C-alpha positions as a Python dict, from the first residue, in 0.01 Angstrom:
ca = {
    (1, 'X'): (0, 0, 0),
    (2, 'X'): (45, -297, 210),
    (3, 'X'): (404, -345, 345),
    (4, 'X'): (612, -552, 112),
    (5, 'X'): (620, -924, 273),
    (6, 'X'): (970, -1003, 440),
    (7, 'X'): (954, -1306, 353),
    (8, 'X'): (866, -1665, 176),
    (9, 'X'): (761, -2020, 300),
    (10, 'X'): (843, -2250, -17),
    (11, 'X'): (690, -2622, 98),
    (12, 'X'): (860, -2898, 117),
    (13, 'X'): (717, -3244, 172),
    (14, 'X'): (495, -3344, 432),
    (15, 'X'): (745, -3577, 672),
    (16, 'X'): (1038, -3313, 628),
    (17, 'X'): (1103, -3196, 951),
    (18, 'X'): (1363, -2978, 826),
    (19, 'X'): (1312, -2610, 768),
    (20, 'X'): (1600, -2466, 590),
    (21, 'X'): (1624, -2072, 666),
    (22, 'X'): (1796, -1831, 487),
    (23, 'X'): (1782, -1467, 660),
    (24, 'X'): (2036, -1284, 512),
    (25, 'X'): (2067, -1368, 147),
    (26, 'X'): (1842, -1067, -27),
    (27, 'X'): (1974, -682, -146),
    (28, 'X'): (1609, -556, -108),
    (29, 'X'): (1504, -229, 51),
    (30, 'X'): (1230, -101, 15),
    (31, 'X'): (1139, 233, -162),
    (32, 'X'): (995, 319, 234),
    (33, 'X'): (1294, 189, 449),
    (34, 'X'): (1559, 292, 151),
    (35, 'X'): (1459, 697, 265),
    (36, 'X'): (1588, 640, 661),
    (37, 'X'): (1960, 512, 539),
    (38, 'X'): (2164, 789, 531),
    (39, 'X'): (2435, 606, 256),
    (40, 'X'): (2480, 775, -93),
    (41, 'X'): (2350, 488, -409),
    (42, 'X'): (2747, 380, -418),
    (43, 'X'): (2793, 331, -73),
    (44, 'X'): (2501, 150, 3),
    (45, 'X'): (2560, -68, -230),
    (46, 'X'): (2937, -112, -115),
    (47, 'X'): (2770, -209, 230),
    (48, 'X'): (2554, -423, 79),
    (49, 'X'): (2815, -672, -60),
    (50, 'X'): (3001, -633, 259),
    (51, 'X'): (2694, -754, 432),
    (52, 'X'): (2448, -928, 215),
    (53, 'X'): (2543, -1320, 236),
    (54, 'X'): (2533, -1373, -154),
    (55, 'X'): (2369, -1608, -316),
    (56, 'X'): (2258, -1844, -16),
    (57, 'X'): (1922, -1847, -145),
    (58, 'X'): (2041, -2031, -452),
    (59, 'X'): (2236, -2248, -249),
    (60, 'X'): (2001, -2339, -25),
    (61, 'X'): (1737, -2428, -338),
    (62, 'X'): (1978, -2634, -512),
    (63, 'X'): (1966, -2863, -223),
    (64, 'X'): (1614, -2898, -175),
    (65, 'X'): (1582, -2963, -541),
    (66, 'X'): (1758, -3219, -502),
    (67, 'X'): (1669, -3365, -163),
    (68, 'X'): (1471, -3717, -189),
    (69, 'X'): (1264, -3570, 60),
    (70, 'X'): (1234, -3202, 0),
    (71, 'X'): (1281, -2936, 307),
    (72, 'X'): (1052, -2661, 402),
    (73, 'X'): (1297, -2334, 345),
    (74, 'X'): (1226, -2037, 511),
    (75, 'X'): (1416, -1698, 318),
    (76, 'X'): (1422, -1379, 365),
    (77, 'X'): (1289, -1155, 93),
    (78, 'X'): (1415, -831, 242),
    (79, 'X'): (1762, -728, 288),
    (80, 'X'): (1900, -739, 679),
    (81, 'X'): (1966, -369, 634),
    (82, 'X'): (1631, -284, 644),
    (83, 'X'): (1574, -540, 1014),
    (84, 'X'): (1807, -844, 1118),
    (85, 'X'): (1536, -1078, 1204),
    (86, 'X'): (1831, -1329, 1416),
    (87, 'X'): (1866, -1040, 1657),
    (88, 'X'): (1724, -1002, 1940),
    (89, 'X'): (1494, -675, 1963),
    (90, 'X'): (1585, -569, 2290),
    (91, 'X'): (1902, -530, 2495),
    (92, 'X'): (1991, -916, 2523),
    (93, 'X'): (2122, -861, 2172),
    (94, 'X'): (2503, -823, 2183),
    (95, 'X'): (2578, -660, 1869),
    (96, 'X'): (2366, -320, 1998),
    (97, 'X'): (2750, -244, 2115),
    (98, 'X'): (2833, -208, 1772),
    (99, 'X'): (2499, -67, 1634),
    (100, 'X'): (2414, -380, 1467),
    (101, 'X'): (2077, -534, 1679),
    (102, 'X'): (1755, -564, 1521),
    (103, 'X'): (1765, -238, 1299),
    (104, 'X'): (2113, -169, 1276),
    (105, 'X'): (2238, 191, 1323),
    (106, 'X'): (2540, 125, 1199),
    (107, 'X'): (2752, 6, 885),
    (108, 'X'): (2994, -311, 860),
    (109, 'X'): (3277, -26, 866),
    (110, 'X'): (3153, 130, 1163),
    (111, 'X'): (2993, 426, 1007),
    (112, 'X'): (2643, 568, 1098),
    (113, 'X'): (2390, 370, 885),
    (114, 'X'): (2069, 586, 1044),
    (115, 'X'): (2025, 867, 1243),
    (116, 'X'): (2081, 908, 1619),
    (117, 'X'): (1769, 1017, 1648),
    (118, 'X'): (1561, 763, 1429),
    (119, 'X'): (1221, 552, 1564),
    (120, 'X'): (1348, 156, 1450),
    (121, 'X'): (988, 71, 1678),
    (122, 'X'): (810, 129, 1291),
    (123, 'X'): (1086, -128, 1124),
    (124, 'X'): (978, -341, 1393),
    (125, 'X'): (638, -362, 1401),
    (126, 'X'): (605, -394, 1003),
    (127, 'X'): (921, -644, 939),
    (128, 'X'): (1039, -792, 1190),
    (129, 'X'): (720, -868, 1421),
    (130, 'X'): (540, -1060, 1075),
    (131, 'X'): (882, -1286, 1014),
    (132, 'X'): (928, -1407, 1366),
    (133, 'X'): (519, -1512, 1404),
    (134, 'X'): (532, -1707, 1053),
    (135, 'X'): (881, -1803, 1091),
    (136, 'X'): (774, -1934, 1454),
    (137, 'X'): (458, -2104, 1303),
    (138, 'X'): (619, -2258, 1015),
    (139, 'X'): (847, -2425, 1304),
    (140, 'X'): (524, -2529, 1509),
    (141, 'X'): (388, -2694, 1170),
    (142, 'X'): (698, -2905, 1104),
    (143, 'X'): (643, -3041, 1481),
    (144, 'X'): (294, -3083, 1443),
    (145, 'X'): (318, -3281, 1123),
    (146, 'X'): (675, -3475, 1229),
    (147, 'X'): (735, -3438, 1561),
    (148, 'X'): (1018, -3288, 1536),
    (149, 'X'): (1140, -2958, 1402),
    (150, 'X'): (1535, -2936, 1270),
    (151, 'X'): (1669, -2604, 1166),
    (152, 'X'): (1967, -2555, 960),
    (153, 'X'): (2050, -2166, 938),
    (154, 'X'): (2199, -2055, 609),
    (155, 'X'): (2473, -1820, 594),
    (156, 'X'): (2814, -1694, 496),
    (157, 'X'): (3094, -1465, 576),
    (158, 'X'): (3375, -1289, 413),
    (159, 'X'): (3742, -1448, 444),
    (160, 'X'): (3844, -1153, 603),
    (161, 'X'): (3701, -965, 904),
    (162, 'X'): (3551, -674, 943),
    (163, 'X'): (3541, -391, 1145),
    (164, 'X'): (3224, -500, 1311),
    (165, 'X'): (3241, -842, 1415),
    (166, 'X'): (3253, -851, 1795),
    (167, 'X'): (3506, -1182, 1774),
    (168, 'X'): (3675, -1171, 1465),
    (169, 'X'): (4044, -1246, 1537),
    (170, 'X'): (3953, -1656, 1590),
    (171, 'X'): (3981, -1940, 1329),
    (172, 'X'): (3792, -1839, 1025),
    (173, 'X'): (3727, -2203, 827),
    (174, 'X'): (3574, -2285, 546),
    (175, 'X'): (3244, -2378, 727),
    (176, 'X'): (3228, -2273, 1013),
    (177, 'X'): (2931, -2510, 1246),
    (178, 'X'): (2729, -2230, 1472),
    (179, 'X'): (2536, -2422, 1812),
    (180, 'X'): (2353, -2344, 2073),
    (181, 'X'): (2401, -2629, 2386),
    (182, 'X'): (2043, -2702, 2445),
    (183, 'X'): (1928, -2713, 2066),
    (184, 'X'): (2244, -2869, 1845),
    (185, 'X'): (2279, -3215, 1975),
    (186, 'X'): (2650, -3377, 1884),
    (187, 'X'): (2490, -3579, 1651),
    (188, 'X'): (2345, -3337, 1403),
    (189, 'X'): (2686, -3154, 1461),
    (190, 'X'): (2878, -3470, 1341),
    (191, 'X'): (2663, -3565, 1042),
    (192, 'X'): (2750, -3176, 935),
    (193, 'X'): (3110, -3236, 1005),
    (194, 'X'): (3087, -3526, 765),
    (195, 'X'): (2867, -3332, 467),
    (196, 'X'): (3131, -3030, 481),
    (197, 'X'): (3460, -3264, 535),
    (198, 'X'): (3538, -3204, 194),
    (199, 'X'): (3608, -2800, 179),
    (200, 'X'): (3934, -2745, 362),
    (201, 'X'): (3814, -2836, 748),
    (202, 'X'): (3484, -2743, 971),
    (203, 'X'): (3520, -2510, 1291),
    (204, 'X'): (3308, -2505, 1509),
    (205, 'X'): (3177, -2134, 1677),
    (206, 'X'): (3383, -1937, 1561),
    (207, 'X'): (3424, -1636, 1390),
    (208, 'X'): (3072, -1679, 1402),
    (209, 'X'): (2868, -1884, 1746),
    (210, 'X'): (2481, -2006, 1803),
    (211, 'X'): (2200, -2064, 1624),
    (212, 'X'): (1867, -1917, 1516),
    (213, 'X'): (1568, -2100, 1713),
    (214, 'X'): (1233, -1875, 1781),
    (215, 'X'): (1228, -1725, 2126),
    (216, 'X'): (904, -1957, 2208),
    (217, 'X'): (1095, -2272, 2168),
    (218, 'X'): (1426, -2123, 2279),
    (219, 'X'): (1599, -2332, 2548),
    (220, 'X'): (1263, -2493, 2631),
    (221, 'X'): (1144, -2761, 2385),
    (222, 'X'): (1399, -2991, 2309),
    (223, 'X'): (1193, -3072, 1990),
    (224, 'X'): (1364, -2805, 1832),
    (225, 'X'): (1742, -2873, 1745),
    (226, 'X'): (1932, -2591, 1507),
    (227, 'X'): (2242, -2569, 1363),
    (228, 'X'): (2400, -2302, 1163),
    (229, 'X'): (2589, -2328, 903),
    (230, 'X'): (2796, -1986, 782),
    (231, 'X'): (3067, -2071, 421),
    (232, 'X'): (3318, -1867, 398),
    (233, 'X'): (3249, -1671, 75),
    (234, 'X'): (3583, -1742, -66),
    (235, 'X'): (3459, -2121, -129),
    (236, 'X'): (3205, -1996, -365),
    (237, 'X'): (3239, -1661, -482),
    (238, 'X'): (3443, -1364, -569),
    (239, 'X'): (3431, -1114, -311),
    (240, 'X'): (3324, -891, -103),
    (241, 'X'): (2976, -890, -345),
    (242, 'X'): (3074, -1069, -690),
    (243, 'X'): (2916, -1412, -891),
    (244, 'X'): (2892, -1741, -732),
    (245, 'X'): (3176, -1980, -920),
    (246, 'X'): (3222, -2360, -945),
    (247, 'X'): (3145, -2438, -531),
    (248, 'X'): (2825, -2334, -475),
    (249, 'X'): (2710, -2692, -660),
    (250, 'X'): (2926, -2886, -462),
    (251, 'X'): (2842, -2634, -119),
    (252, 'X'): (2454, -2743, -228),
    (253, 'X'): (2521, -3094, -277),
    (254, 'X'): (2748, -3092, 76),
    (255, 'X'): (2395, -2896, 270),
    (256, 'X'): (2176, -3141, 17),
    (257, 'X'): (2383, -3443, 182),
    (258, 'X'): (2307, -3298, 535),
    (259, 'X'): (1940, -3265, 505),
    (260, 'X'): (1917, -3605, 345),
    (261, 'X'): (2071, -3709, 659),
    (262, 'X'): (1861, -3594, 824),
}
């Protein structure tokens, strides 16, 4: 049986340069991957509550539907406990220090997720590499069609820091904007600050910094701009993994406003 697809590319308008990226919103773990995870079912459900950016796929979908020029969307169909497509797959990844590189070996509470002798290569080959290739192709397609690509990386984060966070002692604003010195021009940041101004404040690069750009383009191609939107979960849902609330619609409207301005 072929592996379960690790992503969904949802078409937008041909003239849109925007690619909404939702990498951490799924709780789905294929059966063959579940066998390599040490947690029992109840502990795994608790971990998924903490690690999943719940309702972000719905948030992006609602925003896309309300945009006059519909953006493209690239959505991870699997949990980040399968692979995390936004991590470097090698020693460049700082989160490897807490066992959360491209393939997680530890949980949000720094407990063992996989055994010490676990071979990560099959997961990288089966899920990580195809995801990254397809995302790169999606960015290339936006450049070919419009001359540029704008990646808006849609995430959420808990209101209180979790033990795995390397930079959890800083501010935790309602909306954190993750930026990159090469790929996030000041005007993109300013548009996001304006779009999300109504939620109690925005912050920059705290508690999470940076944004996702495929390695093919990273640090070299200025036609690719990018911004990470990190939404504090108490603004739209019951934590840690509960239902969405009224804030989801307002946030979708703000995201649509940002996309429309791009």
